[in-house]
Amino acid sequence: MKRTGIFVCHCGINIAGTVDVKKVAKELSKHKGVVHAEDYVYVCSDPGQNIIINAIKEKKLDSVVVACCSPTLHETTFRNTSKSAGLNAFQCEIANIREQCSWVHKDMEKATDKAIRITKSTVQRVRRNESLEPISVPVTRKAMVIGGGIAGIQSALDLANTGFEVILVERAPSIGGHMIQLSETFPTLDCSQCILTPKMVEVSKHPKIKLMTYSEVQDISGYVGNFKVKILKKPTYVDPDKCTLCDECTKVCPVVVPNEFDLGLTGRRAIYIPFPQAIPATFTLDIKSCPGLLPIACGKCADVCEPDAIDYDMKPEIVEEEVGAIIVATGYDLYEKELLTEYGYGKYPDVLDGLQFERLLSASGPTMGKILRPSDHKVPKEVVFIQCAGSRDPELHCAYCSKICCMYTAKHAMLYKHHVHDGQAYVFYIDIRSGGKDYEEFVQRAVENDGVLYLRGKVSKIFEDNGKIKVWGVDTLTGKDIEIDADMVVLATATRPSKGADELAKKLKIAMDKDGFLAEAHPKLRPVESVTSGMFLAGAAQAPKDIPEAVAQASGAAAKAISILSQDRLYHAPTVAKVNINLCTGCGMCVQVCPYDALSLKDGKAEVNEVLCEGCGTCSATCLRAAIQVKNMTPLQVNEMIKASLGG
Amino acid sequence: MVNLEELKKEASQILKEGKVKYIIGLQSSSNGLLPVPAFIKNPEDVEKLVWNPACVYNLTLFLRDEKRRKAKEKEPDEKPVGIIVKGCDSRAINVLLQEEFIKRDDVYILGISCENTGVLDEKKLAKKLKGKKAEKVEFGEKDDFVITTEDGKIKIAAQEVLSERCLECKAHFPVIYDVLIGEKTKRNIENPFKSLERIESLPPEERWKFWKEQIDKCIRCYACRSVCPMCYCDECVVDTISFVVTPDTPAEEKAQKIKWLEKSPVSSENFVYHFVRAIHLTGRCIDCGECERVCPLDIPIRFLNKKLEKEAKELFDYEAGFDPDQPSLVSSFKDEDPEDFIR
Amino acid sequence: MAEEFEPKIVAFLCKWCSSAGSDLAGVSRMEYPSNVIPITVMCSGSVSPLYIFSAFNKGADGVLVSGCHPGDCHYIKGNFYARRRIALVKKLLEYVGLEPQRFQMSWVSAAEGIKYTQVIKDFVQELKPLGPQKKLRRIQ
């Protein structure tokens, strides 16, 4: 029989206000195996912790239950306290009688009864706790960053500048992400390319960064500190070392397909460079649009390539790497055209999305920075901007706010006015969300200095009429119907997790939220960590974000990764699954359910890889023979807890 | 009609060729209508083999004994065991393969198709014979049984005396075999869960009364567990009677035995036992009906398993024992699994 | 007048979502009945059918299993296994005639303090008219 000590915290009146803490201590002192029970006003205070330490020493306690606040708060505190008095940390458990009891009940008698049950149940658990030591594993001091947008670039640079090797994986032919497509950035109106390209160049020249563009993560195994990654390097059919960027190949290529970089506003050839400042600076032969290499259907690009850089025999390559930490920065895409039919998006050429308008504004864009509408290349005199196109619309589209649209719409309207002085910009909005340094001032500038007309309300219908785009809406502030004969409509379409992020999340075994964004480990306290240890999140892959936020999170993720990479060894919670060989029949059901591939069959019996196991216990509920259990939360313990919860 | 001679010929041949170490089959009993298991090693002994409508047993049960025996042997004979199975029994083999309890090479399967009949329900027959004693039961020419009583032979349509489970059977011919005896006849089962309707249609309180009365009767003799080919665990989680103690079993582990239920056979404890058994057989039970047949108190155990078999089919489109390569019911899921019961 | 029946409920709460959700209810001081004794488990997927049978056997008037919404599982997919397993247990218990209200499952995320209190309030409300659970309670 164990010798358990009970410490009931008053938490001032937070607990003692509704729970009779003296009675809890008194009742518990009668409980089997309890040799010490007392209450104290703040057990987490220094004197409070000393009470625990003294009791452990004087009464020779071998286990401790602190009845206090949620274990998410002070479990670590009290485990360390117990440890400092010579106990094993895992001989200390928390009974949550505040969040789950005193704070939610008013009747003292009932709350006290419940607190007693909760505490007894915890005593029953701790009585069967094993002493455990954290599991230690070595660390591979190298990181992988997935996604080469601004977030991925920032994370990679921070890691590399700290001295760690980084593999930066990007699926497109160049890094740069969406930021490189932007014209100017709010609220300062810096040229986006001008501030991003120096970072891109730094990445390409950095001795610690291995850049893998046109590559995708194919498979991942292992665990924090020791991941094994397989990266698929797709063939570009162009040797970047030989390519001189002479551009002769595109002149002869017979294929024209929509140019992704200009969001279809221009075309590109099958062999192309995404944009002049692309990193790596080389051409890529897009095999999907090429007439074919098996057999070679055209071959013109190779014919004209003087340096002989084109290699039709290039094959996909699988590169295996070992890394200790992973940062996922897969970014966003705009809401699919097909899903947003009500605004004539995809139907009328002069209804554009925000990124297309960025290209029109961009000095390097299809119109060299002149605002011309796609249908007839005329300067649009009336432009309607529609916010929340697909956002904040739980019935039909996305329930969430895409966050960046208020600001970029203000910027669009402002820049439009800077280009077309006699034009009129209208903005339909629900609210203006301009929280951020200098953001509100920026929006006010658009309204006051540039005369952008903000209309609070939604657009009901958009249709083409006599060369104009008719926009019907309502101004809910005046209650008036609005009809605008627009030359162009720009939709602030919702941002979504980038295509393929869901598949990647499955490969990485990191969770997604209901909207498909990657889920953080805790919404407030662990916003850059994924639920899988050793994997971190940066940028718009986690939630819609603007550039400074993406950069801040990227640096945060890098710091988190560094905190792993800078260790000699890592420690892992030892509350992992354990197999009873005598009972195991080797049916393999636990192996099938394990979310972490931590189980395998060896000589007809289940075997736990303790380093991979996260202790979720799904195996133990699946096993028909109780042959696998999670340490310190065994079925025996749960059964005892049930008994204590219902006892009396 | 099942050709017994063909069965004997196949059995004799595999023994002669040394393909199997022995054959698990059935032979006549000197006591009663039902045959008894036979373990045939010599080719000449195949003459003992019988096959008739009273061959109700699921012989795959003996694969468990075989496995345990083999585990103890120092130099085990790695040759397969021959085993005679009906369609339902063959599904049990698939489940055992799925759970890696046996390997395909461990068994040589002599499959027998029930064609348009099945096995006898002794109680139905007794009722039909009105007190006369059946001495022998054989398959007739046309989906009927030939019964020998003191008054001579009579023919009864099989449908009238078949086990209820045979009337709902989805595997009247073996789904896995090395040799098939008989035809893969076509059979139409309108509602494979028809027999459940009797209980399902009762109002909840009536249903409770029914089950309480049934489960009250249980004396926890564990015959249902002993006869079940799926209850192959060395130790049953709900009862530590067969707790495996090996020289290296630590005292601590012995002390860690969980008392999920009390030993006393009262309904509350019996319920825990039957619940656990039913849940542990979900997606594994292949409705051989043996548990119910051997129950000395006539508890309709099959209706517990059958109900969950029905739910597995309806909720998750899962059927046990047809595909040894599918993941088991509770170690798999589909994104679209129903959740209308969840708040 | 007889005292109103107060059902005893055992709730298996996933540490990452429902238990955190109930913590949030606490932090927000949302009042709800005190009939539930929470047992925090690592994942709803770790709740064995035996726990549920055992709780009823030991006299629970109601049992709740609460986990993360589909797709939100801290352990990626534990709640999907739970959903399947719990569905079967629920069908079995109802089949033998236990009142369906006595065994329930809910999805409550760490952010859903309000939902947690509602689940508990509804549960207690539904159990009160049923009276004590005697069907499966251990006969002494």
Coordinates of C-alpha atoms in Angstrom, one line a residue, chain B residues 17-143:
Chain B
E17 CA 0.5 -37.8 -49.8
G18 CA 1.6 -36.5 -46.4
K19 CA 0.2 -33.1 -47.1
V20 CA -1.3 -32.8 -43.7
K21 CA -0.3 -34.1 -40.2
Y22 CA -3.9 -35.0 -39.4
I23 CA -7.5 -34.1 -40.3
I24 CA -10.0 -32.6 -38.0
G25 CA -13.4 -34.1 -38.9
L26 CA -16.4 -35.7 -37.3
Q27 CA -17.3 -39.3 -36.5
S28 CA -20.5 -41.0 -35.2
S29 CA -21.1 -41.0 -31.6
S30 CA -22.3 -44.0 -29.6
N31 CA -24.4 -41.6 -27.7
G32 CA -27.0 -39.4 -29.4
L33 CA -27.6 -38.0 -32.8
L34 CA -24.8 -35.5 -32.9
P35 CA -21.4 -36.8 -34.1
V36 CA -18.2 -36.2 -32.2
P37 CA -14.9 -34.7 -33.3
A38 CA -12.4 -37.1 -35.0
F39 CA -8.7 -36.5 -35.4
I40 CA -7.7 -38.7 -38.2
K41 CA -4.0 -39.5 -38.8
N42 CA -4.1 -42.7 -40.8
P43 CA -5.6 -42.9 -44.3
E44 CA -7.5 -46.1 -43.4
D45 CA -9.3 -44.2 -40.6
V46 CA -11.0 -41.9 -43.1
E47 CA -13.8 -44.4 -43.2
K48 CA -14.9 -43.2 -39.8
L49 CA -15.7 -39.8 -41.1
V50 CA -19.3 -38.8 -41.3
W51 CA -21.1 -35.8 -42.8
N52 CA -24.8 -35.3 -42.1
P53 CA -27.2 -32.6 -41.0
A54 CA -26.2 -33.2 -37.4
C55 CA -22.7 -32.0 -38.1
V56 CA -23.3 -28.8 -36.3
Y57 CA -19.9 -28.3 -34.8
N58 CA -17.5 -25.5 -35.8
L59 CA -14.3 -27.5 -35.9
T60 CA -12.1 -24.4 -36.3
L61 CA -12.3 -24.3 -32.5
F62 CA -9.6 -27.1 -32.5
L63 CA -7.2 -24.8 -34.3
R64 CA -6.7 -23.1 -31.0
D65 CA -5.7 -26.3 -29.3
E66 CA -3.5 -27.2 -32.2
K67 CA -1.7 -23.8 -31.9
R68 CA -1.2 -24.2 -28.2
R69 CA 0.1 -27.7 -28.6
K70 CA 2.4 -26.6 -31.3
A71 CA 3.8 -23.8 -29.2
K72 CA 4.8 -26.2 -26.5
E73 CA 6.5 -28.7 -28.9
K74 CA 10.3 -28.3 -29.2
E75 CA 10.4 -29.4 -32.8
P76 CA 6.9 -29.0 -34.1
D77 CA 5.7 -30.6 -37.2
E78 CA 5.2 -27.6 -39.6
K79 CA 2.8 -29.5 -41.9
P80 CA -0.7 -28.1 -42.1
V81 CA -3.7 -29.6 -40.3
G82 CA -6.5 -30.8 -42.5
I83 CA -9.8 -29.4 -41.4
I84 CA -13.4 -30.0 -42.6
V85 CA -15.5 -26.8 -42.7
K86 CA -18.9 -25.6 -43.6
G87 CA -19.4 -22.2 -45.1
C88 CA -19.9 -20.5 -41.7
D89 CA -16.8 -22.3 -40.3
S90 CA -14.7 -21.1 -43.2
R91 CA -15.5 -17.5 -42.3
A92 CA -14.0 -18.3 -38.9
I93 CA -10.8 -19.3 -40.7
N94 CA -10.8 -16.0 -42.5
V95 CA -11.1 -14.1 -39.2
L96 CA -8.4 -16.2 -37.6
L97 CA -6.2 -15.3 -40.6
Q98 CA -7.1 -11.7 -40.4
E99 CA -6.1 -11.6 -36.7
E100 CA -2.9 -13.5 -37.6
F101 CA -3.9 -16.2 -35.2
I102 CA -3.1 -18.8 -37.9
K103 CA -1.3 -18.6 -41.2
R104 CA -2.7 -19.8 -44.4
D105 CA -0.1 -22.6 -44.5
D106 CA -1.2 -23.9 -41.1
V107 CA -4.4 -25.3 -42.6
Y108 CA -5.5 -27.4 -45.4
I109 CA -9.2 -26.7 -45.8
L110 CA -11.7 -29.3 -46.9
G111 CA -14.7 -27.2 -47.6
I112 CA -18.2 -28.6 -47.7
S113 CA -21.0 -26.6 -49.3
C114 CA -24.3 -26.8 -47.5
E115 CA -25.9 -26.2 -50.9
N116 CA -29.6 -25.6 -50.2
T117 CA -29.7 -27.1 -46.7
G118 CA -27.6 -26.6 -43.6
V119 CA -27.6 -28.1 -40.1
L120 CA -30.3 -29.4 -38.0
D121 CA -32.0 -27.7 -35.1
E122 CA -32.4 -30.7 -32.7
K123 CA -35.3 -28.9 -30.9
K124 CA -37.2 -28.3 -34.1
L125 CA -36.7 -31.9 -35.0
A126 CA -37.9 -33.2 -31.7
K127 CA -41.0 -31.2 -32.0
K128 CA -41.6 -32.5 -35.5
L129 CA -41.1 -36.1 -34.3
K130 CA -43.5 -35.6 -31.4
G131 CA -41.6 -37.7 -28.9
K132 CA -40.1 -40.2 -31.2
K133 CA -36.4 -40.6 -31.1
A134 CA -34.3 -39.9 -34.1
E135 CA -31.6 -42.5 -34.5
K136 CA -30.0 -41.2 -37.6
V137 CA -30.2 -38.1 -39.8
E138 CA -29.0 -38.0 -43.4
F139 CA -29.1 -35.7 -46.3
G140 CA -31.9 -36.6 -48.7
E141 CA -31.9 -36.3 -52.5
K142 CA -33.8 -33.0 -52.7
D143 CA -33.1 -30.4 -50.1

